[in-house]
Coordinates of C-alpha atoms and ligand atoms in Angstrom, one line a residue:
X78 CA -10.6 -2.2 45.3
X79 CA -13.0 -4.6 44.1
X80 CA -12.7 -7.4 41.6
X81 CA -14.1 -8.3 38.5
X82 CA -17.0 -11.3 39.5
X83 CA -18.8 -11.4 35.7
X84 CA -16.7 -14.6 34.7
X85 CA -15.4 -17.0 36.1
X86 CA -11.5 -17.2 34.6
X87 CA -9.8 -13.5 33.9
X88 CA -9.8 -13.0 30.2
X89 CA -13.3 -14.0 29.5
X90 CA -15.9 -11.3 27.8
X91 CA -17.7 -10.0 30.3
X92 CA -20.9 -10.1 28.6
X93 CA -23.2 -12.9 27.5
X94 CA -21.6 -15.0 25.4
X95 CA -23.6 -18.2 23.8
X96 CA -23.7 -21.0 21.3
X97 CA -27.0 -20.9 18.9
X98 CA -27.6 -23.8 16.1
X99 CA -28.1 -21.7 12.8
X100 CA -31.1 -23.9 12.2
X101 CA -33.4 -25.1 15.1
X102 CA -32.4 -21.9 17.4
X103 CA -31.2 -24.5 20.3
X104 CA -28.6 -22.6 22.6
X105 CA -26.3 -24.0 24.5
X106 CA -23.1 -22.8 27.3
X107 CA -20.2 -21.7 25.3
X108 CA -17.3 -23.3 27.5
X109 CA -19.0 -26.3 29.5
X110 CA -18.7 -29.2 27.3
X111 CA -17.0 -29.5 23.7
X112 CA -19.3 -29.0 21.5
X113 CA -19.2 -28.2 17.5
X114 CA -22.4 -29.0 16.5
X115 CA -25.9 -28.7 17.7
X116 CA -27.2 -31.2 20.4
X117 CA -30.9 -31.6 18.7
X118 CA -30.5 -31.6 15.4
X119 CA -27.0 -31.9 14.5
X120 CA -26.4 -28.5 12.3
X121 CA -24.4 -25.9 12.3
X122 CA -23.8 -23.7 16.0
X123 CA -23.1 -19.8 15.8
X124 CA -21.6 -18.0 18.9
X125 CA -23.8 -15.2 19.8
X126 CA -23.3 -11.8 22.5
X127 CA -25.8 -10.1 23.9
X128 CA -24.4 -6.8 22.8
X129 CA -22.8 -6.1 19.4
X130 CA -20.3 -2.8 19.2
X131 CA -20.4 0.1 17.1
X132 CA -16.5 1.2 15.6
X133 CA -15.6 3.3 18.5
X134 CA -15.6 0.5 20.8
X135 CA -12.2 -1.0 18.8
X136 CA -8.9 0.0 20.4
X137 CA -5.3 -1.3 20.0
X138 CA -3.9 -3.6 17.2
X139 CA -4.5 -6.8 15.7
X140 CA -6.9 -9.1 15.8
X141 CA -7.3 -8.4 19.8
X142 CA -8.7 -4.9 18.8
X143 CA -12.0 -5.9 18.1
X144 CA -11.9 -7.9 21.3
X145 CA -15.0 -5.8 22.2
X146 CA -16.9 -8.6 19.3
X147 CA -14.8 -11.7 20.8
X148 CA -15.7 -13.5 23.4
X149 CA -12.5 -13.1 25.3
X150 CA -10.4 -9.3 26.1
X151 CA -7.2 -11.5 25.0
X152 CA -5.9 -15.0 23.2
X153 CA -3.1 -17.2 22.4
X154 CA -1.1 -14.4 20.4
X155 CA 1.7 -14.7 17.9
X156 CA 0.4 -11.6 17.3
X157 CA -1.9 -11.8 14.0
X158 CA -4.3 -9.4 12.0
X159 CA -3.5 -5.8 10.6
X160 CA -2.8 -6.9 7.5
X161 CA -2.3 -4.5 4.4
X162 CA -4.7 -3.1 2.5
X163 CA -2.3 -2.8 -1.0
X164 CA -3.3 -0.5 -3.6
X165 CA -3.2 -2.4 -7.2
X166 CA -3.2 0.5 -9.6
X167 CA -2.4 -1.1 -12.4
X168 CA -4.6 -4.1 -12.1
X169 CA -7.8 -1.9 -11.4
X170 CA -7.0 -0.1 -14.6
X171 CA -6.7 -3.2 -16.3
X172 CA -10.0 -4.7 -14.9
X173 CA -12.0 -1.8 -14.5
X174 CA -13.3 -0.9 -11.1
X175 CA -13.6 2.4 -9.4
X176 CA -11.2 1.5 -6.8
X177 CA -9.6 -2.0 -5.9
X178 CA -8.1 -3.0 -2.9
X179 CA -6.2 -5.9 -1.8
X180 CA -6.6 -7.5 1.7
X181 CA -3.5 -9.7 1.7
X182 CA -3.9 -12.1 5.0
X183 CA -0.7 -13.7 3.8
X184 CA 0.9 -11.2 5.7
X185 CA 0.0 -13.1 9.1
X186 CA 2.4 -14.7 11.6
X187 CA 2.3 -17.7 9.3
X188 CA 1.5 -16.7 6.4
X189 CA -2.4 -17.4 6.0
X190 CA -5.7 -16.1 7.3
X191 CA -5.9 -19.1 9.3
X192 CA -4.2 -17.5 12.4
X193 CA -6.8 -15.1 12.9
X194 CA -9.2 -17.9 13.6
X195 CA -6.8 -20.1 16.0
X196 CA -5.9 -17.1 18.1
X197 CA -9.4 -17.4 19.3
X198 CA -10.0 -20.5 18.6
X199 CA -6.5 -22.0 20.9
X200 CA -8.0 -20.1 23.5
X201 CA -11.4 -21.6 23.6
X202 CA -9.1 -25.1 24.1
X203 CA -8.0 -23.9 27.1
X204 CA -11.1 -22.3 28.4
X205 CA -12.3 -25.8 28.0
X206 CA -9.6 -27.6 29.3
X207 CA -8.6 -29.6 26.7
X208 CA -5.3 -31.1 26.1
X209 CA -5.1 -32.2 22.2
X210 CA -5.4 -30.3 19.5
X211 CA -6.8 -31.8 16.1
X212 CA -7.5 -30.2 12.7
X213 CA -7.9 -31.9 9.1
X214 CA -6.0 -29.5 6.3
X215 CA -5.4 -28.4 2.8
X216 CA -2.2 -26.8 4.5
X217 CA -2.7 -23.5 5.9
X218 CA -4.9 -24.4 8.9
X219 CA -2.6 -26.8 10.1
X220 CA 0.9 -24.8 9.8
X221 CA -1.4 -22.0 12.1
X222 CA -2.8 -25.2 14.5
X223 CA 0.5 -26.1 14.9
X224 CA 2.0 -22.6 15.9
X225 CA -0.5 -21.7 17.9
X226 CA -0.5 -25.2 19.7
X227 CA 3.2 -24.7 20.5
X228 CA 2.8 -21.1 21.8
X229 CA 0.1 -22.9 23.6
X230 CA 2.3 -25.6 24.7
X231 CA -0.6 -27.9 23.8
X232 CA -0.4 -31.5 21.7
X233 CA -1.4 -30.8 17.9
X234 CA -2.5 -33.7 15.6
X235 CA -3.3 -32.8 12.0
X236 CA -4.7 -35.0 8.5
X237 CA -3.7 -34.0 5.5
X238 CA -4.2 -35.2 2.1
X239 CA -1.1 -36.9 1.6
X240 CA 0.7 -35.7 -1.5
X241 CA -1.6 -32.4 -1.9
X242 CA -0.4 -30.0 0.4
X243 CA 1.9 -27.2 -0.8
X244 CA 5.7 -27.5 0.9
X245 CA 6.0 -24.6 2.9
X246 CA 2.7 -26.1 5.0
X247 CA 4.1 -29.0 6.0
X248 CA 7.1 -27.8 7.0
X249 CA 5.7 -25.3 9.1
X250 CA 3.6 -28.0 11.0
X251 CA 6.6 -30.3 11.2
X252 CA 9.0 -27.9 12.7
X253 CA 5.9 -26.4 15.0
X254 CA 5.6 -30.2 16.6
X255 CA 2.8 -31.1 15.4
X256 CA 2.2 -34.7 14.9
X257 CA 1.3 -34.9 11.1
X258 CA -0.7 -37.7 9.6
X259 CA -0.8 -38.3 5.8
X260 CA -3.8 -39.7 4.6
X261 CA -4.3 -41.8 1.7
X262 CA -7.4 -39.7 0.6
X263 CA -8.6 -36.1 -0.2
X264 CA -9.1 -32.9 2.4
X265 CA -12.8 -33.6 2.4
X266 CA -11.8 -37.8 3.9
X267 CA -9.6 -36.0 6.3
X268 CA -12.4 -33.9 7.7
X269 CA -14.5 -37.2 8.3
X270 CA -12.0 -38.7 10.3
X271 CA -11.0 -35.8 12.1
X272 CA -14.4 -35.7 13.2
X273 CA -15.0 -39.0 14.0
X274 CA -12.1 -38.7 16.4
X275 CA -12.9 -35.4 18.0
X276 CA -16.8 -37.0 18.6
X277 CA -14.6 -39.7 19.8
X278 CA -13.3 -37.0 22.3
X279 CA -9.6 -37.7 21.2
X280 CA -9.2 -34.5 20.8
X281 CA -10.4 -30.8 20.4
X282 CA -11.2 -30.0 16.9
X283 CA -9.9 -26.2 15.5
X284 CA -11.6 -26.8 11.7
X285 CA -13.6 -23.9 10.4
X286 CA -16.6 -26.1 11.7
X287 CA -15.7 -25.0 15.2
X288 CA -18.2 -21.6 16.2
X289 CA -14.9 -20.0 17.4
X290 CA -12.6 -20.0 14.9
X291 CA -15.4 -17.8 13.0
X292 CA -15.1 -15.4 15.7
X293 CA -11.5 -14.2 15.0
X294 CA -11.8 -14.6 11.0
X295 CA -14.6 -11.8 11.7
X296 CA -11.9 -9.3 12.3
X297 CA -10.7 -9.8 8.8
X298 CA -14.0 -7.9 7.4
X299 CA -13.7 -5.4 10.8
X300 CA -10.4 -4.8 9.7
X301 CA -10.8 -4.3 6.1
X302 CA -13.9 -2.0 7.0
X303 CA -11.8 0.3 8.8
X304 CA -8.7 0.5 6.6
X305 CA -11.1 1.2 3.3
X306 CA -13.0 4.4 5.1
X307 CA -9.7 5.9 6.4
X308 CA -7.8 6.1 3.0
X309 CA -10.7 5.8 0.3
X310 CA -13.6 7.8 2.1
X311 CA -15.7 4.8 2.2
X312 CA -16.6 0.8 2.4
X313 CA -16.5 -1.7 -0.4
X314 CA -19.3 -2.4 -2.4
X315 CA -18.3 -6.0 -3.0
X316 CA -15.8 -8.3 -1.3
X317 CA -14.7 -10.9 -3.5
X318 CA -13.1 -14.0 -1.5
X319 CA -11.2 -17.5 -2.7
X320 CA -13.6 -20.6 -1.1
X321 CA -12.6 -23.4 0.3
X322 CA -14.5 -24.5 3.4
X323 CA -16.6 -21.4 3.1
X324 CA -15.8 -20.2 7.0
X325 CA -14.4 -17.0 5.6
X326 CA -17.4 -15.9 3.9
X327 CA -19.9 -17.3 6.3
X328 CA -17.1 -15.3 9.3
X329 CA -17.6 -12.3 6.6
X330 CA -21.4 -12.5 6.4
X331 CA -21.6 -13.0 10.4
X332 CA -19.5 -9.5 10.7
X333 CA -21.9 -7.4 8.3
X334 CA -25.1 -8.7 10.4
X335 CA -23.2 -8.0 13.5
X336 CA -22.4 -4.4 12.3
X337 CA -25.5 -4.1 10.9
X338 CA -27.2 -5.0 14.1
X339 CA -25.4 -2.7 16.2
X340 CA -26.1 0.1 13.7
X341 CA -22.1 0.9 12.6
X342 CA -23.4 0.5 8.6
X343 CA -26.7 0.9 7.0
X344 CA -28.1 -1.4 4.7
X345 CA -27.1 0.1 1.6
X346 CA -23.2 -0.1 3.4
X347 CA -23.5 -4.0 3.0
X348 CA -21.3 -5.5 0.8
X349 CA -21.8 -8.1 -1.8
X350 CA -20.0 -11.1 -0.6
X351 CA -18.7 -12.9 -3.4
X352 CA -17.0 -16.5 -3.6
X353 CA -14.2 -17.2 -6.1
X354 CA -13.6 -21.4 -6.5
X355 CA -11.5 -23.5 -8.7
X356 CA -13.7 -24.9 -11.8
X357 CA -12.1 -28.0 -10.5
X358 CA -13.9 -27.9 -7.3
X359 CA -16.7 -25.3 -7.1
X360 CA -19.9 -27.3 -5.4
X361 CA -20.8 -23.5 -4.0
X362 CA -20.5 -22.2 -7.6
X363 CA -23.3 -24.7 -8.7
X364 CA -25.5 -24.3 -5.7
X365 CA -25.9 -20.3 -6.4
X366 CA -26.1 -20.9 -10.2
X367 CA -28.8 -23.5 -9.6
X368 CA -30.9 -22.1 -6.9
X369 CA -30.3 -24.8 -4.0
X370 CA -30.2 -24.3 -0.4
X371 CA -27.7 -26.5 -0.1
X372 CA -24.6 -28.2 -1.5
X373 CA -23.8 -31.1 -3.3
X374 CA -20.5 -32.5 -2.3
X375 CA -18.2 -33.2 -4.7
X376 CA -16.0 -36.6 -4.8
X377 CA -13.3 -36.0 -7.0
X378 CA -11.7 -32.4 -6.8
X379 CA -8.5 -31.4 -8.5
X380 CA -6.8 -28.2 -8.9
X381 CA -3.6 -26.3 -8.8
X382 CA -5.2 -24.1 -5.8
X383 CA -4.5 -27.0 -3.2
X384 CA -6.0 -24.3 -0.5
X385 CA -9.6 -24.4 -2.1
X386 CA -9.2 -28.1 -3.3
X387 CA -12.3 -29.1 -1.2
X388 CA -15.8 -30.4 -2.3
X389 CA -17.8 -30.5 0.9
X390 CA -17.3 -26.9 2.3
X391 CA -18.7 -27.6 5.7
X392 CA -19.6 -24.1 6.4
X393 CA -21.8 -24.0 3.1
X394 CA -25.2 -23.6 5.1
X395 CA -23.8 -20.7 6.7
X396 CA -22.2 -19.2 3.5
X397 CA -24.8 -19.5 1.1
X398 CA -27.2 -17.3 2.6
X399 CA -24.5 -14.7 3.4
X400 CA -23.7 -14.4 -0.4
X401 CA -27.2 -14.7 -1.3
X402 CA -28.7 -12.1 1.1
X403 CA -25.7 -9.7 0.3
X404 CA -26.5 -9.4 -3.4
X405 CA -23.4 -11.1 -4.3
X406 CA -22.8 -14.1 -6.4
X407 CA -19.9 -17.1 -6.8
X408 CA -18.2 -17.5 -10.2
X409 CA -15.5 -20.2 -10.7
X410 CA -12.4 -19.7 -12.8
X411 CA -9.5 -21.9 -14.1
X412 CA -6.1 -23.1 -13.0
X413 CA -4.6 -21.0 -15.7
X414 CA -6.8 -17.5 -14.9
X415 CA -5.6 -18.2 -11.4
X416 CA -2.2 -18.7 -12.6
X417 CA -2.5 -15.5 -14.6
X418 CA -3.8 -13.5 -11.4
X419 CA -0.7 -14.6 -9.2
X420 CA 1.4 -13.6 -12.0
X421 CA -0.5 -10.3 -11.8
X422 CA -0.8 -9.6 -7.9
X423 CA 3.2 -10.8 -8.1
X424 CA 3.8 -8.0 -10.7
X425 CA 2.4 -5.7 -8.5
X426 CA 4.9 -6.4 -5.7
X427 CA 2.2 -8.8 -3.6
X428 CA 2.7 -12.4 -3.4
X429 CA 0.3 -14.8 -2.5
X430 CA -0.3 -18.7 -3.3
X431 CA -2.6 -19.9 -6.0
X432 CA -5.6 -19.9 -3.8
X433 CA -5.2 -16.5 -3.0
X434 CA -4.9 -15.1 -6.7
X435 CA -8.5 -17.2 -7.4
X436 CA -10.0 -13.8 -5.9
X437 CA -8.5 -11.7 -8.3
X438 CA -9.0 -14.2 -11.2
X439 CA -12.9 -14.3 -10.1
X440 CA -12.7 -10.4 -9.9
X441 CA -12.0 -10.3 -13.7
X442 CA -14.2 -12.6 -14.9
X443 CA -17.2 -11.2 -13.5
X444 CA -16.0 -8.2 -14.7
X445 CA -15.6 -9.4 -18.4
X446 CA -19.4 -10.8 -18.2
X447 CA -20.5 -7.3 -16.4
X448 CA -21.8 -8.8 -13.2
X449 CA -19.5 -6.5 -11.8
X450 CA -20.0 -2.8 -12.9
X451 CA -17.0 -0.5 -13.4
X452 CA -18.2 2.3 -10.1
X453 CA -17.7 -0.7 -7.7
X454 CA -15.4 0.0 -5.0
X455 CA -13.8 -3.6 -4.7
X456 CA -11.9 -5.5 -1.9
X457 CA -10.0 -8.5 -2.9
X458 CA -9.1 -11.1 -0.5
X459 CA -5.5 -12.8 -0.6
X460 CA -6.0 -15.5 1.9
X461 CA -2.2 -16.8 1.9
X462 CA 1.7 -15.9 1.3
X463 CA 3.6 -17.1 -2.1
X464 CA 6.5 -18.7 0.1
X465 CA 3.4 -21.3 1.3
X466 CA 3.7 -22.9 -2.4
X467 CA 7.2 -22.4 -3.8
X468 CA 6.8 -24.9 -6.2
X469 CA 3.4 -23.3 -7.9
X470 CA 5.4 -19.7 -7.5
X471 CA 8.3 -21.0 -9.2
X472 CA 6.3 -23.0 -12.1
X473 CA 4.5 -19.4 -12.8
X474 CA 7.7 -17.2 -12.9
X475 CA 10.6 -17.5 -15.0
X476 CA 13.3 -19.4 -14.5
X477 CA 16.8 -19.1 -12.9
X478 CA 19.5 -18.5 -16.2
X479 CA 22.6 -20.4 -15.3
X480 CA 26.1 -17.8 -16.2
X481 CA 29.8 -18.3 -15.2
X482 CA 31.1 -16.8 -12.2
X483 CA 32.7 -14.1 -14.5
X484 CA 31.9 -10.6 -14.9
X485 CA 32.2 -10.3 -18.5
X486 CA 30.8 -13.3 -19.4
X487 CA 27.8 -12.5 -17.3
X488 CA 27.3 -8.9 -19.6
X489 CA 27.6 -10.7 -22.3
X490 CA 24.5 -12.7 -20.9
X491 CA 22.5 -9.7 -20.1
X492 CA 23.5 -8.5 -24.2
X493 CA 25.5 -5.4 -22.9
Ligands
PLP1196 C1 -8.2 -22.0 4.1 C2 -7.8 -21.3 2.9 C3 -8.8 -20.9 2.0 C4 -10.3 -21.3 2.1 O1 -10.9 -20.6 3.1 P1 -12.4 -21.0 3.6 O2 -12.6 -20.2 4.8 O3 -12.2 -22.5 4.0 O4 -13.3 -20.9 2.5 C5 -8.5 -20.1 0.9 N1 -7.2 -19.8 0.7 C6 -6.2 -20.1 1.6 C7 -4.8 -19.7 1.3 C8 -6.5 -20.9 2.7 O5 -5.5 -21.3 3.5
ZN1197 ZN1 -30.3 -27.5 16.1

């Protein structure tokens, strides 16, 4: 019998694996040093393979199924990934679309799409050898920091903007051990800092900024790909996502080059990423409906989608193009259209927080204004679960009607 030599810890891909910056082609060693941006010129770093599969390499469940496009055969694993793909029939009546789909990540270990990218991502730490955690978080990325870093058995630290994150978030990260620091400032302050320590070397930083997290939030558009062409004969024509940070659509965009380069969809199978933000806090909105190749960050956000309340979305230069070279577009909607949608998805049986329902409320309104034609076969994104923000579930529905513990008196509530 002889051993697998290729790497040097069991686990690891057994092909090339590298870091590339997006901008001055620099590569780097993917497990050496911590690194999250490049060396030379300080942009954004991609992780690249020296092969890319076709469908048929994909076997098992999860996330870990498309280990064939990860850089490791296995991860930290709760597990995450094979998340429904709900029919709406009544809401793609109501908007208009030839078919519409709803890829509801809420349905992960906890409860966002966030896990996804720390099962890979938690990994990586230890491949590296590092023995703190850090993340900066509207909520969702630090509940799934703080899992995975137990199941880990690693140190978490996590910012978050203190009075802004949704309950159910913090009390996932409290009760996961992670050591939780409020900060008097928004997401986008948190981020700084977070950085700042991490180049400090304080800690290993699992923000969407981080190449690997990317990796595993891939398998959300690999996924999706391959539930659509089992039960509706074929792939989306447009996938329309909530944005905060922008890693999901620049993770989406970096899994239709990938399939594209290994030749598992033609061109014409690409679909038109499209980015949903809160009119409150949409600097991607204005850079496609201006033209720039970049971002202007926003100072002062505010909306009822805490998830999406960002104005610097880090992973913009990695976005931007994606939706651009997709045909797709960004469109930003308001508190109450998102309101509206998670009453909507909620009616339909599928409940997600505010953030989620943006993609649905975005959906619509380019719909209304015919960017959106009424032969599109659509794939809506729900990024998290409706028990993440009970507060913004309970404000939407109706409320509780107090009877006496009596049987009659309770018909005569209900007008029998
Ligand atoms: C993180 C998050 C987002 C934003 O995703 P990005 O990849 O940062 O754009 C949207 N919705 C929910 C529920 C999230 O947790
Ligand atoms: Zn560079």
């Amino acid at each position: 019998m002889t051993l697998a030599l290729e790497s040097d810890a069991p686990g690891v891909a057994t092909r090339g694996v590298w870091l590339t910056c997006i901008d001055c082609g620099e590569q780097f060693a993917p497990f050496e040093a911590v690194r999250y941006t490049c060396d030379d010129c300080g942009s954004l770093l991609e992780v690249r393979y020296d092969e890319y599969p076709t469908f048929d390499a994909f076997e098992g469940s999860g996330v870990w199924r498309y280990s064939a496009a990860l850089p490791f055969e296995e991860g930290v694993t709760l597990p995450e990934g094979s998340t429904p793909l709900h029919a709406v029939p009544r809401l793609e009546a109501e908007i208009g679309v030839n078919n519409l789909r709803v890829k509801h990540e809420g349905m992960n270990p906890t409860g966002s799409f966030k896990d996804r990218g720390m099962t890979v991502g938690v990994r990586v730490a230890q491949e590296i050898g590092v023995d703190r955690l850090a993340c900066a978080s509207t909520g969702n990325t630090s509940a799934a920091l703080s899992a995975y870093g137990a199941r880990a058995d690693m140190e978490t630290l996590v910012l978050l903007p203190a009075g802004k994150v949704a309950a159910g978030k913090v009390a996932q990260a409290s009760l996961h051990g992670a050591r939780i620091l409020e900060v008097d400032g928004n997401f986008d302050r948190c981020l700084d800092i977070v950085q700042d320590l991490t180049d400090r070397g304080e800690a290993y930083l699992l923000n969407s900024l981080n190449p690997f997290r990317l990796e595993g939030q891939k398998t959300i558009g690999l996924e999706m790909f391959e539930q659509f062409e089992r039960e509706e004969g074929t792939l989306p024509d447009r996938i329309v996502l909530p944005v905060g940070n922008a890693g999901n659509t620049a993770a989406l965009y970096k899994c239709v080059r990938e399939l594209r380069r290994s030749g598992a969809i033609a061109e014409h199978e690409v679909p038109k990423l499209t980015g949903v933000q809160a009119e409150g806090s949409a600097p991607m909105v204005e850079a496609i409906e201006n033209g720039w190749d970049h971002i202007e960050r926003w100072d002062d956000v505010e909306t009822i989608a805490t998830a999406i309340r960002i104005g610097n979305p880090v992973n913009a230069p990695k976005a931007l193009p994606g939706i651009r070279e997709t045909g797709g577009t960004a469109v930003a909607v308001s508190d109450e259209q998102i309101t509206t949608a998670q009453r909507d998805l909620a009616e339909e049986g599928i409940g997600v927080e505010p953030a989620s329902a943006a993609s649905i409320a975005g959906l619509r309104k380019l719909r209304r204004e015919g960017v959106v034609s009424d032969d599109e076969d659509v794939a809506c994104l729900t990024t998290g679960h409706l028990l993440k923000d009970p507060d913004a579930a309970a404000a939407a529905g109706s409320d509780p009607e107090p009877v006496p513990a009596d049987t009659e008196a309770v018909l005569d509530h209900l007008g029998a």
